[in-house]
XYZ file of C-alpha atoms in Angstrom:
356
model
C 97.987 41.316 -55.106
C 100.359 43.540 -53.085
C 100.233 41.687 -50.470
C 101.069 38.430 -52.077
C 104.314 40.072 -53.946
C 104.879 41.034 -49.996
C 105.336 38.020 -48.818
C 107.358 36.129 -52.145
C 109.670 39.142 -51.407
C 110.343 38.425 -47.740
C 110.912 34.588 -48.732
C 112.877 35.214 -51.457
C 115.047 37.718 -49.385
C 115.411 35.620 -46.347
C 119.330 34.517 -45.882
C 119.665 30.856 -47.767
C 116.387 30.699 -49.421
C 117.575 30.834 -53.328
C 115.793 29.876 -56.083
C 115.511 26.254 -55.910
C 114.233 26.147 -52.208
C 111.792 29.261 -53.266
C 110.115 27.322 -55.366
C 109.885 23.873 -53.302
C 108.281 25.948 -50.457
C 105.919 27.606 -53.405
C 104.710 24.095 -54.435
C 104.848 22.287 -51.501
C 102.485 24.764 -49.616
C 100.693 26.593 -52.129
C 101.041 29.969 -50.970
C 104.545 32.508 -50.257
C 102.130 33.485 -46.872
C 102.080 29.532 -46.442
C 105.522 28.926 -46.750
C 106.457 31.430 -44.238
C 105.018 29.885 -41.499
C 106.313 26.850 -42.580
C 110.025 27.863 -42.665
C 111.022 27.845 -38.775
C 109.223 24.349 -38.239
C 111.067 23.021 -41.209
C 114.676 24.329 -40.064
C 114.096 22.901 -36.962
C 113.241 19.443 -38.165
C 116.567 19.759 -40.257
C 118.392 20.034 -37.035
C 119.626 23.351 -37.599
C 118.199 27.416 -36.741
C 115.449 28.550 -38.552
C 116.615 31.557 -40.452
C 116.057 35.334 -40.012
C 112.686 36.312 -42.148
C 112.829 39.380 -43.933
C 109.614 42.167 -41.787
C 106.934 43.312 -44.243
C 108.595 46.791 -43.942
C 111.772 45.657 -45.631
C 109.830 44.093 -48.637
C 107.577 46.984 -48.539
C 110.424 49.681 -49.077
C 111.938 47.852 -51.808
C 108.552 48.157 -53.608
C 108.369 51.365 -52.800
C 111.897 52.017 -54.120
C 111.127 49.877 -57.550
C 108.072 51.984 -58.368
C 109.813 55.237 -57.729
C 112.648 53.803 -60.218
C 109.480 53.125 -63.010
C 110.820 49.262 -62.551
C 107.949 46.441 -61.953
C 108.414 42.960 -61.156
C 107.697 39.936 -63.206
C 107.019 36.736 -61.169
C 107.419 33.115 -61.140
C 104.052 31.613 -62.786
C 102.619 35.014 -63.566
C 101.955 37.171 -66.267
C 104.265 38.047 -68.479
C 107.738 36.083 -66.950
C 109.590 34.960 -69.705
C 108.166 31.166 -70.387
C 111.540 29.802 -71.708
C 113.253 30.950 -68.266
C 110.223 29.473 -66.297
C 111.489 25.765 -67.392
C 114.509 26.237 -64.958
C 114.593 24.369 -62.012
C 116.262 27.350 -60.901
C 114.592 30.237 -62.420
C 114.223 33.471 -60.482
C 111.478 33.378 -58.381
C 111.096 37.633 -59.131
C 113.142 39.373 -61.942
C 113.027 43.499 -61.817
C 112.127 44.807 -65.217
C 112.678 47.965 -66.788
C 111.414 49.065 -70.256
C 109.502 47.520 -72.691
C 108.397 44.338 -71.401
C 106.212 43.141 -74.202
C 109.577 41.975 -75.736
C 109.753 38.807 -73.860
C 106.932 37.727 -75.975
C 109.223 37.005 -78.937
C 111.874 34.687 -79.597
C 114.888 35.331 -78.239
C 118.432 34.876 -78.952
C 121.788 35.549 -77.031
C 124.591 37.132 -77.794
C 127.663 36.746 -75.720
C 132.031 37.083 -76.183
C 134.612 38.610 -74.963
C 134.477 42.374 -72.592
C 138.354 42.784 -74.775
C 136.748 41.799 -78.214
C 138.718 42.590 -81.363
C 137.084 45.008 -83.572
C 135.928 42.723 -86.718
C 134.397 40.619 -83.628
C 132.445 43.862 -82.463
C 131.796 44.829 -85.576
C 130.200 40.609 -86.845
C 128.454 40.757 -83.168
C 126.666 44.372 -83.976
C 125.683 43.197 -87.486
C 124.495 39.866 -86.492
C 122.229 41.392 -83.803
C 121.250 43.756 -86.507
C 119.640 41.293 -89.097
C 118.457 39.215 -86.034
C 116.385 41.758 -85.244
C 114.963 42.120 -88.713
C 113.740 38.701 -88.575
C 112.148 39.859 -85.196
C 114.113 38.159 -82.560
C 114.735 40.044 -79.335
C 118.495 39.765 -78.717
C 120.117 39.772 -75.269
C 122.996 40.260 -74.215
C 124.615 41.088 -70.575
C 125.454 44.499 -70.708
C 129.074 44.718 -69.824
C 132.239 45.978 -72.688
C 132.974 44.393 -75.742
C 130.186 42.177 -77.410
C 127.385 42.100 -74.838
C 128.097 45.986 -76.081
C 128.377 45.787 -79.770
C 125.176 43.209 -79.714
C 122.570 45.592 -77.646
C 123.547 48.389 -80.168
C 122.661 45.871 -83.451
C 119.377 45.437 -81.907
C 118.468 48.132 -80.500
C 116.112 50.095 -82.840
C 115.000 46.440 -83.323
C 114.735 45.244 -79.735
C 117.136 44.459 -77.149
C 116.780 42.449 -73.699
C 120.239 43.765 -70.923
C 120.756 41.082 -68.270
C 122.865 43.032 -65.606
C 124.173 41.300 -62.787
C 123.290 44.122 -60.019
C 120.200 45.945 -59.251
C 118.439 47.608 -61.502
C 119.560 51.666 -60.716
C 123.189 50.448 -60.942
C 125.318 51.542 -63.857
C 128.286 48.867 -64.696
C 130.565 49.045 -66.303
C 130.160 53.281 -65.431
C 130.482 54.019 -69.188
C 127.392 52.021 -70.324
C 124.961 54.360 -68.272
C 123.837 55.999 -71.782
C 123.598 52.373 -72.770
C 121.454 50.830 -70.261
C 119.272 54.040 -69.937
C 118.609 54.509 -73.765
C 117.512 50.428 -72.954
C 115.547 51.746 -70.233
C 113.436 53.523 -73.287
C 113.461 51.777 -76.429
C 114.493 48.295 -74.987
C 114.314 46.402 -71.621
C 116.448 45.841 -68.883
C 116.669 43.141 -66.442
C 118.092 42.175 -62.667
C 117.261 39.486 -60.330
C 119.097 41.663 -57.358
C 117.517 43.960 -55.342
C 118.481 47.820 -56.119
C 121.011 49.338 -55.268
C 123.201 46.464 -55.316
C 126.528 46.138 -56.962
C 127.573 43.488 -58.840
C 130.497 41.300 -57.409
C 131.752 38.003 -59.001
C 129.361 35.631 -57.691
C 126.554 37.582 -59.302
C 127.256 37.072 -62.704
C 127.315 33.356 -63.010
C 123.905 33.826 -61.954
C 123.331 36.606 -64.581
C 124.401 34.328 -67.214
C 121.871 31.426 -66.172
C 119.057 34.108 -66.635
C 120.669 35.539 -70.417
C 120.881 31.241 -71.408
C 117.441 30.589 -70.009
C 115.839 33.199 -71.790
C 116.887 32.583 -75.172
C 116.461 30.050 -77.702
C 120.045 29.718 -78.701
C 123.191 31.559 -77.318
C 125.678 32.233 -79.758
C 128.920 33.111 -78.984
C 131.276 35.649 -81.489
C 134.425 35.372 -79.193
C 135.703 34.024 -76.202
C 138.936 32.708 -74.180
C 139.635 28.911 -73.039
C 138.149 29.801 -69.642
C 135.765 32.954 -69.518
C 131.898 33.583 -68.635
C 131.052 33.779 -72.123
C 131.891 29.916 -71.871
C 130.014 29.952 -68.620
C 126.828 30.557 -70.685
C 127.083 27.932 -73.331
C 127.282 25.704 -70.608
C 124.269 26.851 -69.291
C 122.240 27.085 -72.222
C 123.568 23.239 -73.391
C 122.760 22.289 -70.004
C 119.238 24.105 -70.504
C 118.350 22.136 -73.751
C 119.105 25.375 -75.233
C 120.891 25.675 -78.845
C 124.645 26.497 -78.705
C 126.215 27.995 -81.439
C 129.677 29.819 -82.223
C 131.965 32.528 -84.653
C 134.915 30.068 -85.804
C 138.203 33.037 -85.264
C 142.023 32.582 -85.982
C 143.650 29.770 -84.231
C 146.631 32.442 -83.495
C 144.145 34.933 -81.480
C 143.357 34.033 -77.614
C 140.437 35.089 -78.140
C 139.029 33.092 -80.579
C 140.104 29.776 -78.727
C 137.132 29.595 -76.874
C 134.921 29.539 -79.623
C 136.978 26.472 -81.626
C 137.056 24.318 -78.911
C 133.078 25.538 -78.469
C 132.288 24.001 -82.484
C 135.452 21.246 -81.450
C 132.751 20.316 -79.038
C 129.517 20.454 -80.775
C 128.134 23.958 -80.862
C 127.491 25.333 -84.023
C 129.185 27.139 -86.286
C 127.603 30.626 -86.958
C 128.372 32.763 -89.943
C 125.635 35.127 -90.249
C 122.004 35.239 -89.238
C 120.787 33.016 -91.704
C 122.629 30.373 -89.917
C 121.015 31.460 -85.895
C 117.006 31.028 -87.508
C 118.458 27.372 -89.446
C 119.877 26.645 -85.733
C 116.702 27.987 -83.887
C 113.985 26.293 -85.479
C 114.531 23.469 -83.808
C 111.992 23.191 -81.317
C 112.677 26.106 -78.614
C 113.530 24.242 -75.388
C 114.261 20.957 -74.335
C 114.499 21.196 -70.911
C 113.188 18.575 -68.963
C 111.383 20.141 -66.043
C 113.098 18.296 -63.204
C 111.211 20.299 -60.845
C 107.935 19.435 -62.031
C 107.926 15.848 -59.850
C 109.037 17.688 -56.902
C 106.019 16.413 -54.280
C 104.473 14.255 -56.644
C 104.672 11.239 -53.898
C 103.926 12.377 -50.443
C 106.367 13.131 -47.878
C 106.477 9.802 -45.612
C 107.009 12.044 -42.556
C 110.375 12.021 -40.515
C 111.659 8.379 -41.321
C 113.179 9.378 -44.313
C 115.292 12.386 -42.699
C 118.086 10.268 -41.529
C 118.020 7.645 -43.673
C 118.788 10.374 -46.787
C 120.780 12.423 -44.720
C 123.303 9.315 -43.500
C 124.197 9.373 -47.795
C 125.034 13.274 -47.831
C 128.328 13.711 -47.317
C 130.776 16.562 -48.323
C 131.123 15.882 -52.345
C 128.007 16.835 -54.256
C 125.644 14.251 -55.476
C 122.505 14.212 -57.739
C 119.188 14.700 -55.981
C 118.189 11.199 -58.230
C 120.752 9.207 -56.982
C 119.422 9.976 -52.992
C 116.352 8.577 -54.538
C 117.132 5.627 -55.803
C 119.523 4.743 -53.187
C 116.863 5.685 -50.645
C 114.294 3.913 -51.743
C 111.744 6.485 -50.098
C 109.044 7.873 -52.461
C 110.803 11.339 -54.428
C 108.224 13.637 -52.044
C 109.545 12.474 -49.246
C 113.490 12.676 -50.630
C 112.777 16.631 -51.327
C 110.820 17.300 -48.320
C 114.204 15.795 -46.532
C 116.181 18.167 -48.382
C 114.522 21.079 -48.045
C 114.323 20.387 -44.114
C 118.372 20.232 -44.051
C 118.462 23.467 -46.363
C 116.569 25.423 -44.084
C 118.581 24.530 -41.755
C 121.792 26.026 -43.428
C 123.532 21.658 -43.541
C 122.726 21.398 -47.281
C 124.683 23.132 -50.335
C 122.893 22.855 -53.633
C 125.202 22.694 -56.772
C 124.487 22.747 -60.602
C 123.310 20.115 -61.696
C 120.504 19.355 -59.433
C 123.326 18.126 -57.370
C 123.299 18.699 -53.370
C 125.799 18.118 -50.532
C 125.785 17.806 -47.123
C 127.395 21.384 -45.234
């Protein structure tokens, strides 16, 4: 088991290998060890230089650091890895968890919202989280200021899961250190980034997809029209999960995002009963597109030139490339994987790709 974890870490921490590429490599080659051996040749076939693979020593140092912190790894497809999150095409191949991992067995609902939330909105979020906890629902949020903190506080005694953008040992914002430490003991904290990683702006959308992916539904309590909370709501909708919003005064800019969500079809929420009614629908309606990869055997290198010719700087759906090329889906996915490992492909939201 430890050998497999070392190999998974070496593969995942290699620059240029993200969650989608990692998942395709494991599906194609069966193990992280076999994938590591295949990467150089795949990059060569893609017309680029092979990425510098992380060393065994680097992986072992990270594992030792995680263990010293009292945390553990959750690997995609193994053990306690969250079932709903695993359905996402870009699910994190590894999560670092500290706290009560049994909370991942419960039904979960995300509560997100503005960092500069009003006192009334924070009070509502705290009460909503408390009431959902009484229904044996785990409340998921992002350990940020405002609505996130209020949601965690409301559900701390019943069960709450915090997803952070940095390393498991980083407290951000700093004033949430006591709250995060309390969740290590009475809740659960999850991180995708390695220990000691300071959160950067680019990390937060990745954090948001985990919040949405863990949850049967996402409730937005207060949000401006352009905010991270609306990104989480969009990601939830793309994953086929329920999107809910709390209405607010049209005179308050912090309510405009929620009112817009409701206008666009989100479920209007006023209490925990409304939330429970909304998420009693099937827990996930996401189409597991990743499961069709390599359904056909790749045709070798014959299709690679054709597929590369169909790509350009503008993102296009992979399904469109398959249709236009006339090649088996496995051949298209292999050609894209080679271009990706060669550093010549960019992957975008919604299953789109472009040539770098």
